[in-house]
N, CA and C of each residue as an Amber inpcrd file, in Angstrom:
protein
   561
  87.4670000 129.2920000  88.1920000  88.2070000 129.0050000  89.3980000
  88.2960000 130.2920000  90.2230000  87.8840000 130.2160000  91.4650000
  87.9060000 131.4020000  92.3200000  89.3320000 131.7150000  92.7820000
  89.5770000 132.9950000  93.0080000  90.8780000 133.3920000  93.5320000
  91.0050000 132.9480000  94.9760000  92.1930000 132.5660000  95.3170000
  92.5070000 132.1660000  96.6830000  92.8030000 133.4250000  97.4820000
  92.4070000 133.4340000  98.7300000  92.6290000 134.5890000  99.6170000
  93.8230000 134.3050000 100.5110000  94.6830000 135.3080000 100.6700000
  95.8500000 135.1760000 101.5260000  96.0200000 136.4190000 102.3810000
  96.3780000 136.2110000 103.6270000  96.5880000 137.3280000 104.5420000
  98.0650000 137.7010000 104.5830000  98.3530000 138.9700000 104.3440000
  99.7120000 139.4880000 104.4390000 100.0300000 139.7120000 105.9150000
 101.0270000 138.9890000 106.3940000 101.4870000 139.1400000 107.7760000
 102.9910000 139.3680000 107.7090000 103.3870000 140.5990000 108.0080000
 104.7860000 141.0320000 107.9060000 105.3060000 140.7610000 106.5080000
 106.2160000 139.7870000 106.3400000 106.7940000 139.5570000 105.0130000
 106.4100000 138.1870000 104.4450000 105.2310000 137.7130000 104.8170000
 104.7150000 136.4350000 104.3240000 103.2310000 136.5920000 103.9900000
 102.7390000 135.6880000 103.1670000 101.3120000 135.6190000 102.8690000
 100.8360000 134.2530000 103.3560000  99.8010000 134.2680000 104.1990000
  99.2940000 133.0290000 104.7870000  97.9560000 132.6630000 104.1500000
  97.8690000 131.4370000 103.6760000  96.6200000 130.8930000 103.1490000
  96.0180000 130.0730000 104.2870000  94.9910000 130.6140000 104.9160000
  94.4100000 129.9810000 106.1020000  93.4960000 128.8120000 105.7510000
  92.8010000 128.8940000 104.6270000  91.9040000 127.8090000 104.2280000
  92.7450000 126.5790000 103.8660000  92.5070000 125.4770000 104.5520000
  93.2770000 124.2500000 104.3030000  93.0120000 123.7470000 102.8820000
  91.7730000 123.8080000 102.4370000  91.4570000 123.3670000 101.0730000
  92.2040000 124.2030000 100.0410000  92.2200000 125.5160000 100.2350000
  92.9470000 126.3900000  99.3060000  94.4510000 126.1870000  99.4140000
  94.9390000 125.9540000 100.6300000  96.3710000 125.6920000 100.8240000
  96.7810000 124.4480000 100.0440000  96.0080000 123.4010000 100.1740000
  96.3020000 122.1540000  99.4460000  96.2360000 122.3720000  97.9380000
  95.2200000 123.0950000  97.5110000  95.0310000 123.3510000  96.0850000
  96.2210000 124.1140000  95.5000000  96.6510000 125.1660000  96.1640000
  97.7600000 125.9760000  95.6730000  99.0680000 125.1890000  95.6840000
  99.2650000 124.3930000  96.7190000 100.4680000 123.5600000  96.7860000
 100.4520000 122.5400000  95.6440000  99.3020000 121.9490000  95.4150000
  99.1490000 120.9460000  94.3540000  99.3790000 121.5650000  92.9730000
  98.9720000 122.8130000  92.7980000  99.0950000 123.4830000  91.4990000
 100.5370000 123.7920000  91.1080000 101.4270000 123.9130000  92.0670000
 102.7870000 124.2680000  91.6770000 103.7790000 124.2970000  92.8210000
 103.4940000 123.5440000  93.8780000 104.3860000 123.5120000  95.0390000
 104.6640000 124.9130000  95.5670000 103.6340000 125.7450000  95.5750000
 103.7830000 127.0860000  96.1180000 103.7780000 127.0060000  97.6400000
 104.6680000 127.7640000  98.2650000 104.6930000 127.8880000  99.7130000
 105.1300000 126.6430000 100.4460000 104.9710000 126.7250000 101.7690000
 105.2800000 125.5990000 102.6490000 104.1830000 125.5010000 103.6940000
 103.6710000 124.2800000 103.9060000 102.6920000 124.1150000 104.9730000
 103.3480000 124.4050000 106.3270000 102.6790000 125.1560000 107.1540000
 103.2030000 125.5420000 108.4590000 103.5490000 124.3100000 109.2910000
 104.8040000 124.2460000 109.7440000 105.2470000 123.1660000 110.6200000
 105.5780000 121.8660000 109.9150000 105.5500000 121.8580000 108.5930000
 105.8620000 120.6300000 107.8400000 107.0310000 120.9370000 106.9020000
 108.2560000 120.5950000 107.3210000 109.4210000 120.9680000 106.5190000
 109.4830000 120.3120000 105.1440000 109.0700000 119.0440000 105.0320000
 109.1220000 118.3530000 103.7480000 107.8080000 117.6060000 103.5110000
 106.7880000 118.3280000 103.0540000 105.4940000 117.6740000 102.8460000
 105.5620000 116.6400000 101.7220000 104.8410000 115.5730000 101.8970000
 104.7250000 114.5440000 100.8580000 103.3580000 114.7260000 100.1980000
 103.3420000 115.4680000  99.1280000 102.0840000 115.7430000  98.4480000
 101.2640000 116.7930000  99.1750000  99.9680000 116.7910000  98.8740000
  99.0960000 117.8220000  99.4320000  98.2450000 117.3040000 100.5940000
  98.6580000 116.2080000 101.1890000  97.9120000 115.6400000 102.3140000
  98.4180000 116.2450000 103.6290000  98.0610000 117.4970000 103.8520000
  98.4370000 118.1740000 105.0950000  97.2520000 118.9840000 105.5870000
  97.2590000 119.2690000 106.8660000  96.1720000 120.0390000 107.4880000
  96.7520000 121.2380000 108.2100000  97.3930000 122.0970000 107.4550000
  98.0400000 123.2770000 108.0310000  97.9120000 124.4330000 107.0480000
  97.9410000 125.6630000 107.5610000  97.9550000 126.8140000 106.6490000
  99.2180000 126.7850000 105.7870000  99.1430000 127.4140000 104.6450000
 100.2730000 127.4840000 103.7200000 100.9320000 128.8520000 103.8480000
 102.2430000 128.8620000 103.9820000 102.9980000 130.1010000 104.1110000
 103.7130000 130.3710000 102.7880000 103.3850000 131.4900000 102.1670000
 104.0180000 131.8810000 100.9090000 105.0810000 132.9340000 101.1640000
 106.1960000 132.7950000 100.4980000 107.2010000 133.8410000 100.4650000
 106.5840000 135.0250000  99.7090000 106.9990000 136.2350000 100.0400000
 106.4170000 137.4220000  99.3820000 106.5190000 137.3800000  97.8620000
 107.6370000 136.9180000  97.3570000 107.8260000 136.9060000  95.9020000
 106.8360000 135.9410000  95.2450000 106.5400000 134.8180000  95.9170000
 105.5320000 133.8810000  95.4160000 104.1490000 134.5350000  95.4390000
 103.8540000 135.1930000  96.5510000 102.5700000 135.8690000  96.6720000
 102.3840000 136.9100000  95.5850000 103.4130000 137.7130000  95.3630000
 103.3450000 138.7470000  94.3320000 103.1220000 138.1210000  92.9500000
 103.8420000 137.0500000  92.6820000 103.7040000 136.3470000  91.4030000
 102.2600000 135.8580000  91.2130000 101.7060000 135.2530000  92.2500000
 100.3470000 134.7250000  92.1550000  99.3060000 135.8320000  92.0560000
  99.5560000 136.9660000  92.6870000  98.6630000 138.1200000  92.5440000
  98.7030000 138.6050000  91.0930000  99.9040000 138.7300000  90.5490000
 100.0380000 139.1890000  89.1540000  99.3920000 138.2210000  88.1740000
  99.4000000 136.9380000  88.5080000  98.7900000 135.9170000  87.6500000
  97.2740000 135.8560000  87.8360000  96.7540000 136.6390000  88.7830000
  95.3190000 136.6420000  89.0160000  94.8250000 135.4360000  89.7820000
  95.7110000 134.7660000  90.4820000  95.3610000 133.5470000  91.2180000
  95.1380000 133.7950000  92.7070000  95.6280000 134.9360000  93.2120000
  95.6170000 135.2060000  94.6410000  95.1670000 136.6320000  94.9040000
  94.3360000 136.7960000  95.9130000  93.9620000 138.1090000  96.4230000
  94.5710000 138.2250000  97.8150000  95.2860000 139.3030000  98.0600000
  95.9610000 139.4950000  99.3430000  95.2510000 140.5850000 100.1320000
  95.1160000 140.3500000 101.4220000  94.4860000 141.3140000 102.3150000
  95.2970000 141.4220000 103.6000000  95.0280000 142.4830000 104.3450000
  95.5840000 142.6260000 105.6970000  94.3950000 142.7650000 106.6380000
  94.6710000 142.5470000 107.9050000  93.6350000 142.6950000 108.9220000
  94.0810000 143.8080000 109.8540000  93.2060000 144.7970000 110.0590000
  93.5780000 145.9120000 110.9400000  93.2840000 145.5690000 112.4040000
  93.5310000 146.5010000 113.2820000  93.3480000 146.3120000 114.7190000
  91.9150000 146.0070000 115.1190000  90.9710000 146.3340000 114.2560000
  89.5500000 146.0700000 114.5350000  89.0650000 144.8030000 113.8450000
  89.9980000 143.9600000 113.4190000  89.6800000 142.7090000 112.7090000
  88.9360000 142.9330000 111.4040000  89.1950000 144.0720000 110.7480000
  88.5850000 144.3360000 109.4480000  89.6110000 144.0500000 108.3490000
  89.1510000 143.3420000 107.3270000  90.0100000 143.0360000 106.1760000
  90.0870000 144.2310000 105.2420000  91.2880000 144.4240000 104.7000000
  91.5080000 145.4500000 103.6990000  92.3590000 144.8500000 102.5930000
  91.9190000 144.9850000 101.3650000  92.6870000 144.4590000 100.2340000
  94.0100000 145.1920000 100.1030000  95.0240000 144.4690000  99.7010000
  96.3400000 145.0460000  99.4340000  96.4340000 145.2540000  97.9260000
  96.6740000 146.4810000  97.5100000  96.7560000 146.7910000  96.0810000
  98.0830000 146.2920000  95.5000000  98.1220000 146.1900000  94.1670000
  99.3710000 145.7960000  93.4950000 100.4760000 146.7910000  93.8100000
 100.1380000 148.0680000  93.8210000 101.1280000 149.1120000  94.1060000
 101.7020000 148.9290000  95.5090000 100.8300000 148.6600000  96.4720000
 101.2710000 148.4450000  97.8510000 102.1030000 147.1600000  97.9560000
 101.6710000 146.1200000  97.2500000 102.3860000 144.8370000  97.2870000
 103.8030000 144.9900000  96.7450000 103.9510000 145.6620000  95.6110000
 105.2930000 145.8250000  95.0410000 106.1500000 146.7030000  95.9380000
 105.5560000 147.6850000  96.5890000 106.2990000 148.5390000  97.5180000
 106.8310000 147.7310000  98.7010000 106.0000000 146.8550000  99.2350000
 106.4180000 145.9890000 100.3470000 107.5380000 145.0550000  99.8860000
 107.3780000 144.4720000  98.7030000 108.4000000 143.5670000  98.1690000
 109.7360000 144.2840000  97.9930000 109.6960000 145.5150000  97.5010000
 110.9360000 146.2720000  97.2890000 111.6170000 146.6170000  98.6060000
 110.8390000 146.7570000  99.6780000 111.4350000 147.0100000 100.9970000
 112.0570000 145.7430000 101.5670000 111.4520000 144.6050000 101.2990000
 111.8940000 143.3360000 101.8780000 113.0570000 142.6840000 101.1260000
 113.1100000 142.8930000  99.8150000 114.1310000 142.2480000  98.9820000
 115.0820000 143.2860000  98.4070000 116.3720000 143.0650000  98.5770000
 117.3550000 143.8740000  97.8540000 117.2320000 143.4790000  96.3810000
 117.1660000 144.4400000  95.5000000 117.0930000 144.1960000  94.0480000
 115.8570000 143.3630000  93.6730000 114.7220000 143.6980000  94.2960000
 113.4970000 142.9280000  94.0640000 113.1440000 142.8120000  92.5940000
 113.2020000 143.9020000  91.8440000 112.7620000 143.8600000  90.4480000
 113.5420000 142.8190000  89.6460000 114.8430000 142.7600000  89.8530000
 115.6620000 141.7650000  89.1510000 115.3060000 140.3510000  89.6010000
 115.1710000 140.1710000  90.8970000 114.8560000 138.8410000  91.4220000
 113.4820000 138.3750000  90.9450000 112.5350000 139.2990000  90.9010000
 111.1990000 138.9170000  90.4480000 111.2220000 138.4860000  88.9790000
 111.9540000 139.1920000  88.1430000 112.0370000 138.8280000  86.7270000
 112.5730000 137.4070000  86.5780000 113.6030000 137.0640000  87.3470000
 114.1690000 135.7130000  87.2830000 113.1510000 134.6990000  87.8000000
 112.5440000 135.0030000  88.9550000 111.5490000 134.1030000  89.5340000
 110.4290000 133.8310000  88.5280000 109.8550000 134.8910000  87.9660000
 108.7350000 134.7490000  87.0300000 109.1580000 134.0170000  85.7620000
 110.3400000 134.3040000  85.2550000 110.8330000 133.6270000  84.0530000
 110.9260000 132.1250000  84.2910000 111.5090000 131.7370000  85.4190000
 111.6580000 130.3120000  85.7170000 110.2990000 129.6490000  85.9750000
 109.4400000 130.3170000  86.7360000 108.1040000 129.7590000  87.0180000
 107.3050000 129.6060000  85.7290000 107.3780000 130.6100000  84.8640000
 106.6340000 130.5630000  83.6080000 107.1350000 129.4450000  82.6860000
 108.3740000 129.0150000  82.8860000 108.9300000 127.9020000  82.1000000
 108.6370000 126.5500000  82.7540000 107.9280000 126.5640000  83.8840000
 107.5220000 125.3130000  84.5080000 108.3840000 124.8290000  85.6540000
 109.4000000 125.5900000  86.0220000 110.2470000 125.1950000  87.1550000
 109.5860000 125.5880000  88.4730000 109.9540000 124.8850000  89.5230000
 109.5180000 125.2270000  90.8710000 110.6700000 125.9870000  91.5160000
 110.3970000 127.2110000  91.9490000 111.4430000 128.0980000  92.4610000
 111.1890000 128.3640000  93.9380000 112.2030000 128.0740000  94.7540000
 112.0900000 128.2980000  96.1930000 113.2290000 129.1990000  96.6550000
 113.0900000 129.8140000  97.8250000 114.1980000 130.6240000  98.3320000
 115.4610000 129.7670000  98.4910000 116.5970000 130.3320000  98.1310000
 117.8550000 129.5900000  98.1990000 118.7160000 129.9620000  99.3870000
 118.1080000 130.5890000 100.3840000 118.8690000 131.1200000 101.5120000
 119.7190000 130.0520000 102.2040000 119.1940000 128.8350000 102.3220000
 119.9760000 127.8000000 103.0140000 121.1940000 127.3780000 102.2030000
 121.2200000 127.7430000 100.9180000 122.3710000 127.4570000 100.0770000
 123.2320000 128.6970000  99.8450000 122.8430000 129.8210000 100.4320000
 123.6120000 131.0490000 100.2800000 123.4420000 131.7050000  98.9280000
 122.2950000 131.4870000  98.2850000 122.0370000 132.1060000  96.9850000
 120.5820000 132.5890000  96.9580000 120.1760000 133.1300000  95.8260000
 118.8190000 133.6700000  95.7310000 117.7410000 132.5940000  95.6230000
 117.9620000 131.5890000  94.7630000 116.9160000 130.5920000  94.5390000
 117.4870000 129.1870000  94.4060000 116.7150000 128.2210000  94.8780000
 116.9310000 126.8140000  94.5510000 115.8240000 126.4750000  93.5540000
 116.1700000 125.7830000  92.4930000 115.2190000 125.5470000  91.4140000
 115.0650000 124.0430000  91.1640000 113.8110000 123.6120000  91.1770000
 113.4580000 122.2130000  90.9560000 112.8730000 122.0410000  89.5650000
 113.1110000 120.8740000  88.9800000 112.4620000 120.5550000  87.7140000
 111.0430000 120.0490000  87.9500000 110.8360000 119.3200000  89.0550000
 109.5210000 118.7250000  89.3210000 108.8920000 119.2250000  90.6100000
 109.6510000 119.3490000  91.6750000 109.1100000 119.8740000  92.9170000
 109.7160000 119.2300000  94.1460000 109.6800000 119.9390000  95.2640000
 110.2140000 119.3970000  96.5140000 109.4950000 118.1080000  96.8870000
 110.2680000 117.1390000  97.3460000 109.6960000 115.8520000  97.7040000
 109.6200000 114.8970000  96.5260000 109.7090000 115.4420000  95.3060000
 109.7100000 114.6080000  94.1040000 111.1390000 114.4410000  93.6040000
 111.8550000 115.5460000  93.5490000 113.2690000 115.5130000  93.1680000
 114.0230000 116.5150000  94.0250000 115.3260000 116.4530000  93.9540000
 116.1530000 117.4550000  94.6260000 116.3340000 118.6140000  93.6590000
 116.5120000 119.8130000  94.1950000 116.7280000 120.9790000  93.3360000
 118.0770000 120.8160000  92.6350000 118.0790000 120.6870000  91.3070000
 119.3540000 120.5190000  90.6210000 120.1160000 121.8220000  90.3810000
 119.4530000 122.9700000  90.6150000 120.0830000 124.2500000  90.2880000
 120.0420000 125.2170000  91.4650000 121.1310000 125.9590000  91.6100000
 121.1950000 127.1040000  92.5180000 121.3800000 128.3330000  91.6470000
 120.5610000 129.3490000  91.8730000 120.5790000 130.5330000  91.0180000
 120.8990000 131.7800000  91.8430000 121.8550000 132.5380000  91.3490000
 122.1950000 133.8260000  91.9370000 121.8660000 134.9010000  90.9020000
 121.1150000 135.9040000  91.3110000 120.6870000 136.9760000  90.4110000
 121.7050000 138.1120000  90.4560000 122.1150000 138.5690000  89.2770000
 123.0370000 139.6990000  89.1700000 122.5550000 140.6200000  88.0560000
 123.0020000 141.8480000  88.1220000 122.7120000 142.8240000  87.0730000
 123.9930000 143.0990000  86.3040000 123.8840000 143.4610000  85.0150000
 125.0970000 143.8330000  84.2870000 125.7870000 144.9690000  85.0400000
 127.0480000 144.9020000  85.1640000 127.7760000 145.9500000  85.8780000
 128.0160000 145.6200000  87.3380000 127.3300000 144.5970000  87.8770000
 127.6330000 144.1730000  89.2480000 129.0590000 143.6470000  89.2760000
 129.7510000 143.9670000  90.3360000 131.1230000 143.4790000  90.4880000
 131.0980000 142.0440000  91.0040000 131.6160000 141.1490000  90.2020000
 131.7680000 139.7550000  90.6110000 133.2510000 139.4240000  90.5570000
 133.7600000 139.0130000  91.6550000 135.1690000 138.6290000  91.6620000
 135.2820000 137.1460000  91.3270000 136.4590000 136.7440000  90.9270000
 136.7040000 135.3230000  90.6660000 136.4620000 134.5170000  91.9400000
 136.8470000 135.0830000  93.0590000 136.6460000 134.3960000  94.3410000
 135.1610000 134.1540000  94.6010000 134.3180000 135.1320000  94.3120000
 132.8760000 134.9820000  94.5120000 132.3320000 133.8530000  93.6470000
 132.7060000 133.8140000  92.3820000 132.2290000 132.7770000  91.4740000
 132.7200000 131.4010000  91.9370000 133.9730000 131.3280000  92.3610000
 134.5120000 130.0470000  92.8490000 133.7760000 129.6040000  94.1160000
 133.4840000 130.5440000  95.0160000 132.7470000 130.1960000  96.2330000
 131.3690000 129.6240000  95.9000000 130.6520000 130.2790000  95.0030000
 129.3470000 129.7610000  94.5950000 129.4900000 128.3780000  93.9550000
 130.4700000 128.2460000  93.0930000 130.6930000 126.9640000  92.4130000
 131.0480000 125.8460000  93.3730000 131.8860000 126.1500000  94.3500000
 132.2670000 125.1240000  95.3360000 131.0630000 124.7230000  96.1710000
 130.2740000 125.7000000  96.5610000 129.0750000 125.3920000  97.3340000
 128.1310000 124.5060000  96.5220000 127.8740000 124.8920000  95.2840000
 126.9550000 124.1210000  94.4460000 127.4720000 122.7010000  94.2370000
 128.7630000 122.5620000  94.0000000 129.3520000 121.2400000  93.8040000
 129.2320000 120.3990000  95.0700000 129.4420000 121.0140000  96.2160000
 129.3600000 120.3030000  97.4950000 127.9670000 119.7220000  97.7210000
 126.9390000 120.4270000  97.3190000 125.5670000 119.9440000  97.5130000
 125.0060000 119.3120000  96.2280000 125.8870000 119.0170000  95.2760000
 125.5370000 118.3420000  94.0240000 124.4690000 119.0760000  93.2120000
 124.7160000 120.3530000  93.0110000 123.8050000 121.1750000  92.2150000
 124.6120000 121.9860000  91.2040000 123.9420000 122.4460000  90.1890000
 124.6110000 123.2790000  89.1950000 124.3950000 124.7360000  89.5720000
 125.4760000 125.5040000  89.5360000 125.4200000 126.9270000  89.8540000
 125.0980000 127.7130000  88.5900000 124.1240000 128.6010000  88.7060000
 123.7020000 129.4180000  87.5690000 123.6570000 130.8810000  87.9800000
 124.2840000 131.7170000  87.1800000 124.1430000 133.1710000  87.3260000
 123.0030000 133.5970000  86.4130000 122.0670000 134.3560000  86.9550000
 120.9750000 134.9100000  86.1560000 121.2490000 136.3980000  86.0070000
 121.6370000 136.8090000  84.8120000 121.9810000 138.2020000  84.5400000
 120.7380000 138.8990000  83.9930000 120.2630000 139.8920000  84.7350000
 119.0060000 140.5670000  84.3990000 119.2800000 141.9400000  83.8120000
 118.6350000 142.2130000  82.6920000 118.6560000 143.5470000  82.1090000
 117.2750000 144.1470000  82.3810000 117.2260000 145.0660000  83.3160000
 115.9510000 145.6580000  83.7200000 115.2870000 146.4370000  82.5930000
 116.1060000 147.0360000  81.7500000 115.5680000 147.8800000  80.6860000
 114.5640000 147.1290000  79.8110000 114.9100000 145.8980000  79.4270000
 113.9870000 145.1170000  78.5940000 113.4390000 143.8810000  79.3190000
 113.6810000 143.8160000  80.6200000 113.1850000 142.7240000  81.4760000
 113.5730000 141.3560000  80.9330000 114.8260000 141.2420000  80.4840000
 115.2960000 139.9670000  79.9500000 116.3360000 139.3570000  80.8870000
 116.5080000 138.0520000  80.7670000 117.4380000 137.3110000  81.6160000
 118.3200000 136.4350000  80.7430000 119.5960000 136.4360000  81.0440000
 120.5240000 135.4980000  80.4450000 121.0070000 134.5900000  81.5660000
 120.8850000 133.2880000  81.3630000 121.3250000 132.3220000  82.3690000
 122.6870000 131.7770000  81.9750000 123.6340000 131.8730000  82.8950000
 124.9780000 131.3560000  82.6760000 125.2170000 130.2190000  83.6590000
 125.3300000 129.0140000  83.1270000 125.5280000 127.8380000  83.9710000
 127.0180000 127.5070000  84.0510000 127.4350000 127.1370000  85.2450000
 128.8320000 126.7670000  85.4620000 128.9110000 125.2770000  85.7630000
 129.8010000 124.6000000  85.0500000 130.1030000 123.1990000  85.3370000
 131.5230000 123.1510000  85.8790000 131.7300000 122.3590000  86.8890000
 133.0530000 122.2460000  87.5180000 133.6260000 120.8900000  87.1640000
 134.8470000 120.8920000  86.6490000 135.5100000 119.6840000  86.1830000
 136.7180000 119.4110000  87.0450000 136.9930000 118.1500000  87.2180000
 138.2510000 117.7620000  87.8870000 139.2470000 117.3700000  86.8050000
 140.4610000 117.8210000  86.9950000 141.4880000 117.4810000  86.0000000
 142.2570000 116.2470000  86.4210000
């Protein structure tokens, strides 16, 4: 299977080939087709836009080659070192977030940005358009200050949108993650 090519444009990776865009989306619901908020399957005719963390993950998995185009329309490959540097500039606590993203993806979950829910990730068991994301994940490091109010706010938000709130505690030293799920009960 040939590697898919993606162009790095600011903080996104664009898959211009429609066939490759469909293939990558079909393989794991990676990215979003441009201009299609909720695609139904891989029947779309638009470039695929990958979040940087997805692009980095696919590069590390050997599935994606990323390039940039200079002012003279010449392609230049983006190295892993350059890619991680860009990711660290774009994401606060990138290393922790990437460990959580990769852990969940490697376990078969579909992980999307959780910005519209006010958290790091929305996590699907099957994929967008197939099911709703049952989990909202916030990444924290040991020693991060979490107040009771912060945890309650996350929990209330997750309950309001009928999702389970999960704290992903990352230990960078050994690249491990502990997931703490919160259930909210009415008395």
